[in-house]
Amino acid sequence: MALCGVCVNSSLERVEFRCLSANSSSRQLINHLGTTPMIGKFDPARRRCFRVTCEASRSGMIWRKELGEDGKVSMPMEDEDLGPATKFATDDFVVSDRVSTGLGGRTDEVVFEAIVKNPNSPLYNMRVVLRELTSVQAQRRGKRAIEVLRKLARRRLLYHSYSMQVHGYVSSSTSGDSGSFTLVHGYHDSFSLRHWLQQSDWLPTLEATLALDEDSVRRVGDDTVGGPAVSRQLRLIRLLMRDLLIGVNYLHSHGLAHTELRLENVHISPVDRHIKVGLLGNAADFDHESKADKNALDFNTDRRKMMIAFDMRCVGFMMAKMVLRELMDPSNFTKFKSFLAKGNDPSCLREFLLPILSANSPSGNAGLQIFDRNWGAGWNLLSLLLATKPSERISCLDALRHPFLCGPRWRVEPSMNIIRWGLGSTAVRITEEYIYGRHQRKRLAHFIELMEMLNPHSKPKNWLELLSGRWRLLYSTGRHIGLTLRQPVDRVLIGDVHLTIARTSKQKNEFTFTSNIGFTIMIGGRDWPHDKAGVDGNLRISSLFRLRAGRRLYLKEEEAAEGAALFGRRWRKAIPFKEIPSSLPVARLISGADIHLTMNLEDPLGSDVDAAARAIREVRLQVPPEMFDVSKLVCGTYVDSRLLVIRSVNGSALLLTRSCARV
């Protein structure tokens, strides 16, 4: 929808022609006269006033600037070094009576569509966008976009492919008067990326717009089109992300940071089927001072890293919204940003987002499936784009080589970090299955053994920062006693089991291990009720541990049985050992003598001692014994920002994932 009219500036400096554009269906322009009262005596010697008239016709709407009350025509703008941009006149265009959806700008921008009618212009009969910039800050953005064009003119082909093309400007300013400034840029006849994603049928429509065929999908290492919706969406996201990263890398290689990467600022052109990273009015230079000064050089290096890291974080937000449609909801996206703002590690995003993604998708969330594919490579790339420390964020070139953005035709040699991530992600997905078969238990034990051999933090000093936190129990390689074949006196459902580890002092390597077991006791007979509501209870067991260096020994008889499985053809290149080592370094846990146990049970069983005793007995049967008696934990064999593996005195392993507090 577009609204055309005359608006009087409150400062009485000029009368402006205004067109307000909204992101909705197109509608005929209507004339609207501003009603701002003109108060005070007008002095033509100090103020200039122009009258703007509109002539409506079927061919469009023509601008005409007439003389002011002083009988003089304003002088042209002082010559500025605006590079290769062309200065247009207002009568070079025929303004259309419609504005396309997706061209809406800021509150200080007025958007027109026009056709160049100057036969001497190289843009003759071409449709362009006129973006009138009304405020001083907006005009500064427009002039900055032209300055960036001059800097990128050496590689004009890439500039046209990945950025919204700026043709020139229309200016009526004089020395001493800011005047008006209108930016003339390319018209792509398309939505912004945010508008695309908000469409109900965005996937087939965007596929048709990009005209995906076998030749186009080869750009992402794929050789097929069609297939299930999840595969089609993954293929499309790879195309969009690779195009976006190439465009952002083009800016970074020329010493510029975009600083305003959002879905609203990115457009898709159906002509060349490329992503346009928007107008570069807020693009910032890496070099802030003279390069001759050594201090300035160091400052510019740090500035470059910080600005690149900021752009990569914005790319991460865009990727998260493209894959996880739930984040298009402002409330969910606010929780998402709040989770990161509190300093939580982005590698725990899956644990945090899982309840949100599963709330409205009981049969499976498409975005969750996309990120979980290829050994959870999507979550790995997202965590690298949103890393808490700017120095740890991935660059554009490294992101383009990431397995998540490379199709099956491209063979990518994964790094050791990605191999560790893939092992952990696969183990986590297996633990989410409700019933464990024998082959699943073998695979889980196998993956845990591989993770222990690839432990990136073998020395206890590396565990001091990573060990503290709240960990949720996923799986135990020890015994499993469920409820299927038993008829207990009290029906007890086990909830989440957490292990909270807190460092008591920075001077000492002492930690407090607290096991927190939540459960619910069913009341009302021996049969299981449909309503699983009951009496909630909580069991807390805590003990003090000291951290020391140690080694885990492998017995000879274990080597013969496990050697073939551990060093199969798939993992031979990943494991840095040619054979199973006799021992591996671990973090030894030395338990204190005291163990504190606390139990809370709600009414009506809060005062029933016998019910509490039966509940403890049932909890001990279903929960791994190491979580009930934490003194049986003897060593930590694997730790990173996301997963933890602890071995008990009987050799069984506990797999835990870091659990962050809900926002």
XYZ file of C-alpha atoms in Angstrom:
663
model
C 0.000 0.000 0.000
C 1.294 3.481 -0.775
C 0.121 6.863 0.520
C 1.012 9.968 -1.486
C 0.627 13.547 -0.352
C 2.158 16.809 0.749
C 3.544 17.102 4.252
C 4.681 20.409 5.790
C 7.881 20.285 7.793
C 7.324 21.445 11.372
C 10.394 23.677 11.169
C 8.913 25.449 8.110
C 12.082 24.831 6.157
C 10.397 23.147 3.216
C 7.325 21.412 1.928
C 8.030 17.783 1.107
C 6.396 15.292 -1.201
C 5.735 12.195 0.904
C 4.880 8.616 0.015
C 4.482 6.206 2.891
C 4.880 2.551 1.969
C 3.607 -0.413 3.956
C 4.276 -4.085 3.412
C 0.877 -5.112 2.164
C -0.929 -5.448 -1.129
C -0.508 -2.628 -3.652
C -3.127 0.092 -3.756
C -3.667 3.211 -5.860
C -1.931 6.351 -4.648
C -4.225 9.005 -3.178
C -3.539 12.639 -2.530
C -3.259 13.621 1.088
C -2.557 17.118 2.360
C -0.616 17.503 5.554
C -2.446 19.436 8.236
C 0.491 20.650 10.285
C -0.259 24.312 11.144
C 2.194 26.928 9.941
C 2.644 29.281 12.866
C 4.814 32.387 12.916
C 5.952 34.913 10.387
C 7.647 33.469 7.310
C 10.815 35.257 6.224
C 11.685 34.372 2.610
C 15.190 35.704 3.097
C 15.939 33.031 5.690
C 13.658 30.226 4.583
C 13.106 28.570 1.255
C 9.808 27.021 0.394
C 9.002 24.877 -2.628
C 5.594 23.922 -3.867
C 5.303 20.405 -5.187
C 2.496 19.495 -7.538
C 1.357 16.053 -8.661
C -0.060 15.327 -12.086
C -1.831 12.000 -12.227
C -2.151 10.123 -15.474
C -2.361 6.563 -16.644
C 1.314 6.537 -17.421
C 2.261 7.422 -13.865
C 2.915 10.429 -11.677
C 5.379 13.173 -12.605
C 7.314 15.320 -10.184
C 7.559 19.040 -10.926
C 9.481 21.449 -8.797
C 8.349 25.042 -9.141
C 9.826 28.334 -8.098
C 9.734 29.434 -4.489
C 8.138 32.581 -3.185
C 11.411 34.431 -3.565
C 11.237 33.853 -7.311
C 14.516 31.979 -7.411
C 15.375 28.416 -8.215
C 17.584 26.659 -5.689
C 21.168 26.177 -6.737
C 22.422 22.629 -7.316
C 24.213 20.770 -4.573
C 27.875 21.449 -4.147
C 30.017 18.979 -6.000
C 30.888 16.083 -3.754
C 33.219 13.214 -4.413
C 30.535 10.545 -4.667
C 32.474 8.282 -6.975
C 30.910 6.578 -10.003
C 27.335 7.375 -8.963
C 25.246 9.448 -11.371
C 23.429 12.597 -10.327
C 19.885 12.539 -11.693
C 17.248 15.229 -11.987
C 13.724 14.819 -10.768
C 12.288 15.056 -14.284
C 14.378 12.059 -15.396
C 11.782 9.714 -13.879
C 8.147 8.822 -14.247
C 6.947 7.736 -10.817
C 4.631 4.732 -10.772
C 1.343 4.795 -8.926
C 2.113 1.579 -7.048
C 4.779 0.364 -4.642
C 5.661 -3.327 -4.492
C 5.419 -5.346 -1.341
C 8.762 -5.711 0.408
C 10.155 -2.275 -0.462
C 9.113 -0.653 2.805
C 11.894 1.333 4.420
C 12.479 3.040 7.723
C 10.329 5.801 9.180
C 12.703 8.416 7.764
C 12.626 6.926 4.251
C 10.034 7.434 1.516
C 9.947 4.813 -1.225
C 8.885 5.247 -4.853
C 8.993 3.044 -7.906
C 9.898 4.829 -11.127
C 10.945 4.347 -14.736
C 13.856 6.272 -16.206
C 12.583 8.369 -19.134
C 15.720 10.288 -19.995
C 16.819 8.940 -23.418
C 20.400 10.020 -22.719
C 20.634 7.866 -19.618
C 22.077 4.333 -19.826
C 19.135 3.303 -17.606
C 16.539 4.432 -20.174
C 13.210 2.600 -19.742
C 14.580 0.698 -16.732
C 12.563 0.388 -13.537
C 14.355 1.727 -10.462
C 13.571 2.523 -6.826
C 13.705 6.096 -5.527
C 14.358 6.135 -1.792
C 13.935 9.647 -0.449
C 15.902 10.154 2.752
C 14.253 12.773 4.916
C 16.378 12.991 8.056
C 20.001 13.987 8.366
C 20.947 10.527 9.569
C 19.151 8.903 6.645
C 20.925 11.181 4.166
C 24.215 10.242 5.756
C 23.359 6.572 5.147
C 22.544 7.298 1.501
C 25.804 9.132 0.862
C 27.672 6.359 2.629
C 26.116 3.804 0.254
C 27.503 5.796 -2.670
C 30.943 5.985 -1.062
C 30.918 2.209 -0.667
C 30.054 1.895 -4.351
C 33.201 3.839 -5.203
C 35.286 1.528 -3.032
C 33.820 -1.622 -4.573
C 33.922 -0.386 -8.175
C 37.034 -2.451 -8.951
C 35.071 -5.699 -8.793
C 31.781 -4.450 -10.176
C 30.601 -7.924 -11.231
C 30.552 -9.276 -7.678
C 29.053 -6.029 -6.447
C 26.136 -6.372 -8.871
C 25.674 -10.043 -7.973
C 25.573 -9.803 -4.190
C 24.629 -6.234 -3.331
C 21.677 -4.028 -4.156
C 22.961 -1.895 -7.015
C 23.125 1.876 -6.428
C 22.742 3.860 -9.667
C 23.005 7.383 -8.314
C 21.138 10.077 -6.447
C 18.835 13.078 -6.746
C 19.772 16.052 -4.603
C 18.385 19.554 -4.233
C 20.648 20.808 -1.467
C 22.608 24.037 -1.571
C 25.423 25.350 0.555
C 23.907 26.102 3.915
C 20.757 24.027 3.368
C 20.494 20.290 3.813
C 17.761 20.024 1.161
C 16.491 16.640 0.036
C 18.482 13.589 -0.959
C 17.002 10.677 -2.879
C 18.925 7.482 -3.516
C 18.370 5.756 -6.864
C 18.957 2.006 -6.627
C 18.058 -1.213 -8.383
C 14.603 -2.741 -8.492
C 14.581 -6.523 -7.987
C 10.831 -7.177 -8.150
C 10.966 -9.466 -5.125
C 10.326 -9.721 -1.407
C 12.832 -9.391 1.363
C 13.923 -12.722 2.805
C 11.726 -12.139 5.848
C 8.659 -11.707 3.622
C 9.493 -14.955 1.837
C 9.707 -16.916 5.073
C 6.395 -15.504 6.310
C 4.508 -16.898 3.312
C 2.467 -20.039 3.962
C 3.756 -21.655 0.750
C 7.215 -20.147 0.879
C 9.105 -23.348 0.028
C 7.568 -24.170 -3.399
C 7.239 -20.476 -4.284
C 10.873 -19.730 -3.515
C 11.979 -22.852 -5.368
C 10.052 -21.652 -8.421
C 11.480 -18.134 -8.086
C 15.041 -19.442 -7.984
C 14.221 -21.920 -10.775
C 16.031 -24.745 -9.014
C 17.277 -27.419 -11.378
C 20.142 -29.904 -11.378
C 22.603 -27.279 -12.591
C 21.728 -24.834 -9.806
C 21.828 -27.394 -6.992
C 25.318 -28.449 -8.075
C 26.453 -25.155 -6.579
C 25.949 -26.700 -3.143
C 27.293 -30.141 -3.980
C 23.924 -31.778 -4.642
C 22.741 -33.581 -7.755
C 19.036 -34.090 -7.066
C 15.937 -31.937 -6.909
C 12.629 -32.593 -5.211
C 12.341 -35.255 -2.533
C 10.933 -34.914 0.994
C 10.150 -31.436 2.310
C 13.032 -31.588 4.799
C 15.542 -32.398 2.040
C 14.154 -29.628 -0.178
C 14.337 -27.111 2.659
C 17.910 -28.122 3.524
C 18.936 -27.772 -0.134
C 17.360 -24.318 -0.332
C 18.967 -23.161 2.920
C 22.354 -24.265 1.618
C 21.850 -22.169 -1.512
C 20.755 -19.099 0.430
C 23.439 -19.396 3.097
C 26.254 -19.912 0.605
C 25.100 -16.908 -1.430
C 24.843 -14.810 1.719
C 28.303 -15.822 2.952
C 29.886 -15.111 -0.449
C 28.355 -11.632 -0.436
C 29.462 -10.905 3.137
C 32.949 -12.242 2.435
C 33.116 -9.937 -0.607
C 32.579 -6.978 1.721
C 35.062 -8.225 4.319
C 37.768 -8.759 1.680
C 37.381 -5.084 0.709
C 37.784 -3.806 4.252
C 34.086 -3.282 4.956
C 31.650 -4.648 7.520
C 27.927 -4.635 6.737
C 26.796 -4.098 10.392
C 23.090 -4.394 9.446
C 22.566 -7.968 8.316
C 18.937 -8.864 8.955
C 16.262 -10.765 7.077
C 14.525 -7.461 6.327
C 17.616 -6.072 4.567
C 18.278 -9.076 2.329
C 16.475 -9.496 -1.000
C 16.390 -12.303 -3.528
C 16.566 -11.306 -7.173
C 14.652 -13.622 -9.541
C 16.690 -12.215 -12.447
C 20.145 -13.478 -11.520
C 18.906 -15.723 -8.635
C 21.326 -14.202 -6.152
C 20.882 -12.818 -2.659
C 21.365 -9.068 -2.383
C 22.766 -7.992 0.965
C 20.859 -4.713 0.821
C 21.986 -1.107 0.723
C 25.355 -0.517 2.319
C 24.476 2.774 3.983
C 25.767 1.605 7.378
C 28.825 -0.254 6.087
C 31.851 0.521 8.254
C 35.536 0.580 7.331
C 37.937 -1.657 9.185
C 40.697 0.957 9.114
C 39.877 3.770 11.494
C 43.166 5.656 11.650
C 46.400 6.029 9.767
C 48.159 2.768 9.042
C 51.569 4.338 9.580
C 51.212 4.328 13.342
C 51.941 0.983 14.991
C 49.329 1.555 17.681
C 46.796 2.419 14.997
C 47.700 -0.778 13.138
C 47.049 -2.882 16.236
C 43.828 -1.000 16.834
C 42.694 -1.602 13.257
C 43.494 -5.321 13.560
C 41.341 -5.636 16.665
C 38.644 -3.494 15.068
C 38.634 -5.725 11.984
C 38.220 -8.884 14.065
C 35.409 -7.398 16.152
C 33.471 -6.106 13.155
C 33.802 -9.381 11.250
C 32.669 -11.239 14.373
C 29.636 -8.939 14.644
C 28.642 -9.648 11.044
C 29.045 -13.394 11.568
C 26.810 -13.246 14.629
C 24.143 -11.520 12.517
C 24.517 -14.278 9.898
C 23.987 -16.819 12.683
C 20.733 -15.142 13.713
C 19.553 -15.188 10.091
C 20.447 -18.862 9.721
C 18.597 -19.748 12.933
C 15.424 -18.023 11.683
C 15.657 -19.629 8.247
C 15.888 -23.147 9.669
C 13.807 -22.833 12.839
C 10.554 -21.165 11.842
C 9.504 -20.917 15.514
C 12.110 -18.171 15.965
C 10.116 -15.933 13.601
C 7.823 -15.486 16.601
C 9.164 -12.393 18.445
C 8.605 -13.954 21.878
C 10.605 -17.078 21.004
C 13.361 -15.032 19.388
C 13.566 -12.863 22.504
C 14.125 -15.989 24.609
C 16.723 -17.138 22.083
C 18.686 -13.878 22.320
C 18.288 -13.724 26.097
C 19.788 -17.209 26.379
C 22.904 -16.011 24.534
C 23.037 -12.641 26.310
C 23.336 -14.401 29.670
C 26.644 -15.942 28.584
C 25.364 -19.473 27.951
C 27.414 -21.504 25.528
C 25.765 -21.697 22.055
C 26.703 -25.378 21.855
C 23.860 -25.981 24.360
C 21.248 -24.397 22.093
C 19.711 -27.746 21.174
C 19.116 -28.615 24.818
C 17.565 -25.181 25.366
C 15.392 -25.091 22.228
C 14.176 -28.692 22.327
C 11.053 -27.983 24.469
C 10.137 -24.992 22.253
C 10.597 -26.911 19.009
C 8.715 -29.988 20.235
C 5.772 -28.111 21.747
C 3.778 -27.719 18.518
C 5.354 -30.540 16.504
C 4.708 -33.888 18.201
C 5.429 -35.754 14.946
C 8.794 -34.071 14.427
C 10.051 -30.574 13.788
C 11.470 -29.916 10.295
C 14.068 -27.430 11.528
C 15.212 -29.818 14.245
C 15.614 -32.584 11.660
C 17.653 -30.297 9.387
C 20.067 -29.335 12.156
C 20.309 -32.956 13.358
C 21.288 -34.292 9.932
C 24.872 -35.187 9.093
C 25.791 -35.909 12.711
C 24.367 -32.628 13.986
C 26.525 -30.500 11.664
C 23.923 -27.717 11.590
C 24.068 -27.196 15.360
C 27.860 -27.101 15.133
C 27.842 -24.361 12.490
C 25.235 -22.373 14.416
C 27.309 -22.565 17.611
C 30.405 -21.358 15.726
C 28.515 -18.413 14.225
C 27.117 -17.417 17.635
C 30.190 -18.182 19.771
C 30.304 -16.159 22.980
C 33.863 -14.956 22.385
C 34.232 -12.982 19.128
C 37.643 -14.543 18.511
C 36.061 -18.016 18.382
C 33.469 -17.217 15.704
C 33.903 -18.844 12.338
C 34.854 -16.810 9.251
C 32.950 -16.706 5.961
C 35.480 -18.880 4.127
C 35.563 -21.512 6.868
C 31.763 -21.510 7.020
C 31.600 -22.147 3.265
C 33.754 -25.256 3.822
C 31.629 -26.499 6.728
C 29.963 -29.907 6.141
C 26.488 -28.464 6.820
C 26.717 -26.227 3.735
C 28.291 -28.855 1.481
C 26.146 -31.386 -0.341
C 26.808 -35.118 -0.650
C 28.794 -34.712 -3.889
C 31.481 -32.687 -2.148
C 33.903 -34.634 -0.007
C 34.830 -32.509 2.967
C 37.526 -33.668 5.348
C 36.015 -32.929 8.767
C 38.195 -31.511 11.492
C 38.725 -33.330 14.773
C 36.316 -30.940 16.497
C 33.553 -31.807 14.026
C 34.261 -35.545 14.485
C 33.913 -35.159 18.256
C 30.747 -33.135 17.753
C 29.297 -35.787 15.435
C 29.981 -38.608 17.874
C 28.354 -36.735 20.738
C 25.352 -35.624 18.673
C 24.668 -39.158 17.467
C 24.902 -40.530 20.995
C 22.459 -37.870 22.234
C 19.941 -38.684 19.491
C 20.081 -42.415 20.307
C 19.421 -41.713 23.990
C 16.246 -39.829 23.059
C 14.645 -43.065 21.856
C 12.338 -44.473 24.488
C 13.272 -48.174 24.333
C 16.893 -49.288 23.946
C 17.562 -52.442 21.973
C 20.721 -54.478 22.325
C 22.218 -53.003 19.148
C 21.474 -49.491 20.407
C 23.202 -50.169 23.711
C 26.256 -51.483 21.863
C 26.363 -48.411 19.618
C 26.101 -46.074 22.586
C 28.903 -47.832 24.450
C 30.957 -47.754 21.238
C 30.463 -44.012 20.728
C 31.299 -43.255 24.354
C 34.567 -45.214 24.027
C 35.467 -43.249 20.905
C 34.674 -39.955 22.615
C 36.952 -40.876 25.515
C 39.828 -41.580 23.141
C 39.277 -38.209 21.447
C 38.957 -36.270 24.692
C 40.255 -32.734 23.945
C 40.918 -31.952 27.621
C 43.089 -34.646 29.119
C 44.722 -32.609 31.909
C 42.821 -31.790 35.127
C 43.646 -28.077 34.821
C 41.540 -28.005 31.656
C 38.587 -29.445 33.577
C 38.448 -26.663 36.157
C 36.439 -24.258 33.995
C 34.402 -26.801 32.034
C 33.340 -29.104 34.858
C 31.258 -26.597 36.811
C 27.603 -26.388 35.824
C 24.322 -28.261 35.792
C 24.353 -31.529 33.841
C 21.387 -33.674 32.860
C 21.777 -37.453 32.815
C 21.165 -38.930 29.359
C 22.323 -42.527 29.601
C 24.188 -45.044 31.695
C 26.024 -48.065 30.304
C 25.262 -49.916 33.539
C 22.112 -51.801 34.445
C 18.650 -50.667 33.350
C 15.650 -51.687 35.454
C 12.427 -50.323 34.028
C 8.758 -50.725 34.865
C 7.655 -53.036 32.051
C 8.099 -56.444 33.703
C 7.705 -55.417 37.343
C 4.703 -54.758 39.573
C 6.012 -52.382 42.261
C 3.885 -51.513 45.257
C 4.142 -47.785 44.454
C 4.154 -46.538 40.885
C 7.056 -44.046 40.631
C 7.855 -42.068 37.502
C 11.386 -40.684 37.316
C 11.689 -37.152 35.937
C 14.904 -35.383 35.028
C 18.049 -36.440 36.848
C 20.633 -33.660 37.184
C 24.175 -33.567 38.492
C 25.183 -30.095 39.697
C 28.912 -29.510 40.014
C 30.173 -26.388 41.792
C 33.724 -25.385 42.602
C 34.139 -24.565 46.267
C 37.253 -22.395 45.947
C 39.451 -21.084 43.152
C 42.570 -21.874 45.157
C 41.667 -25.537 45.633
C 40.645 -28.188 43.127
C 37.603 -29.119 45.182
C 34.097 -29.525 43.808
C 30.699 -30.258 45.290
C 28.744 -32.930 43.384
C 24.990 -32.744 43.991
C 22.646 -35.303 42.461
C 19.079 -34.015 42.067
C 16.445 -36.657 41.223
C 12.884 -35.589 40.514
C 10.080 -38.154 40.635
C 6.296 -38.515 40.838
C 4.418 -41.127 42.938
C 1.152 -42.393 41.458
C -1.732 -42.772 43.913
C -4.789 -44.929 43.406
C -4.291 -48.648 42.943
C -1.948 -51.013 41.183
C -2.958 -50.118 37.620
C -1.335 -47.268 35.752
C -3.727 -44.296 35.469
C -4.140 -42.381 32.224
C -3.503 -39.181 34.116
C 0.098 -39.381 35.278
C -0.329 -36.595 37.817
C 0.622 -37.579 41.343
C 2.666 -36.535 44.334
C 5.906 -34.837 43.333
C 9.093 -35.551 45.186
C 12.748 -34.639 45.068
C 15.866 -36.434 46.231
C 19.213 -34.621 46.695
C 22.526 -36.350 47.381
C 25.726 -34.312 47.700
C 29.363 -35.019 48.395
C 32.728 -33.268 48.170
C 35.339 -34.297 45.548
C 38.939 -33.394 44.839
C 40.290 -33.343 41.300
C 43.601 -35.043 40.565
C 45.444 -36.349 37.529
C 45.126 -40.064 36.797
C 45.061 -42.719 34.099
C 42.504 -45.295 33.061
C 43.980 -48.722 32.340
C 42.754 -51.030 29.548
C 43.023 -54.754 30.275
C 44.528 -57.057 27.643
C 41.427 -59.201 27.295
C 39.400 -56.073 26.559
C 41.710 -55.102 23.690
C 41.030 -58.241 21.681
C 37.260 -57.928 22.050
C 36.992 -54.199 21.370
C 39.852 -53.594 18.962
C 37.978 -54.576 15.804
C 34.921 -52.546 16.745
C 36.791 -49.411 17.749
C 39.106 -49.337 14.750
C 36.691 -50.149 11.968
C 37.050 -48.735 8.495
C 34.835 -45.753 9.287
C 36.823 -44.528 12.308
C 40.365 -45.560 11.367
C 41.269 -42.065 10.104
C 39.589 -40.281 13.005
C 41.317 -42.141 15.841
C 44.897 -40.965 16.415
C 45.926 -44.457 17.659
C 46.852 -47.447 15.522
C 45.828 -49.776 18.334
C 44.032 -49.501 21.633
C 46.371 -47.824 24.141
C 47.183 -49.479 27.418
C 45.984 -46.384 29.308
C 44.456 -42.951 28.780
C 44.780 -39.797 30.906
C 41.681 -38.968 32.970
C 40.608 -36.570 35.692
C 40.584 -38.588 38.886
C 37.778 -37.865 41.367
C 38.567 -38.438 45.045
C 35.407 -38.455 47.147
C 35.132 -37.108 50.656
C 33.884 -39.144 53.579
C 30.530 -37.413 54.099
C 27.435 -37.850 51.930
C 24.382 -35.682 52.549
C 20.924 -36.931 51.519
C 17.766 -34.814 51.553
C 14.279 -35.806 50.438
C 11.239 -33.607 49.847
C 7.786 -35.127 49.379
C 4.618 -33.122 48.900
C 1.330 -33.708 50.703
C -0.523 -35.966 51.348
C 2.563 -38.205 51.571
C 4.795 -35.575 53.160
C 4.337 -37.020 56.667
C 4.153 -40.696 55.645
C 7.510 -42.240 56.552
C 6.664 -45.632 55.049
C 5.682 -44.062 51.719
C 8.943 -42.128 51.683
C 10.940 -45.323 52.332
C 9.139 -47.166 49.518
C 9.732 -44.221 47.172
C 13.465 -44.208 47.929
C 13.635 -47.953 47.347
C 11.920 -47.619 43.946
C 14.079 -44.653 42.928
C 17.218 -46.627 43.745
C 16.051 -49.422 41.445
C 15.352 -47.183 38.436
C 18.167 -44.637 38.736
C 21.805 -45.641 38.120
C 23.397 -46.380 41.489
C 26.108 -43.772 40.845
C 23.485 -41.003 40.918
C 22.129 -42.216 44.257
C 25.572 -42.736 45.771
C 27.821 -40.141 44.112
C 30.860 -41.440 46.004
C 31.004 -44.279 43.433
C 32.120 -41.817 40.723
C 35.867 -42.290 40.290
C 37.038 -40.434 37.151
C 36.030 -38.098 34.354
C 36.999 -39.352 30.904
C 35.503 -36.751 28.542
C 34.393 -33.130 28.860
C 33.653 -30.248 26.516
C 31.278 -27.304 26.538
C 28.331 -29.613 25.824
C 28.898 -33.212 27.051
C 30.436 -34.969 30.034
C 31.374 -38.630 30.563
C 32.091 -39.931 34.072
C 33.091 -43.483 34.948
C 32.053 -45.239 38.147
C 33.880 -47.738 40.304
C 32.329 -50.696 38.444
C 33.403 -49.355 35.037
C 30.024 -48.150 33.782
C 29.867 -44.754 32.104
C 27.413 -41.896 32.667
C 26.712 -39.653 29.667
C 25.495 -36.184 30.657
C 24.669 -33.015 28.722
C 24.965 -29.468 29.999
C 21.588 -28.133 31.056
C 21.121 -24.366 30.994
C 18.551 -22.501 33.024
C 15.303 -21.616 31.254
C 14.868 -17.994 30.216
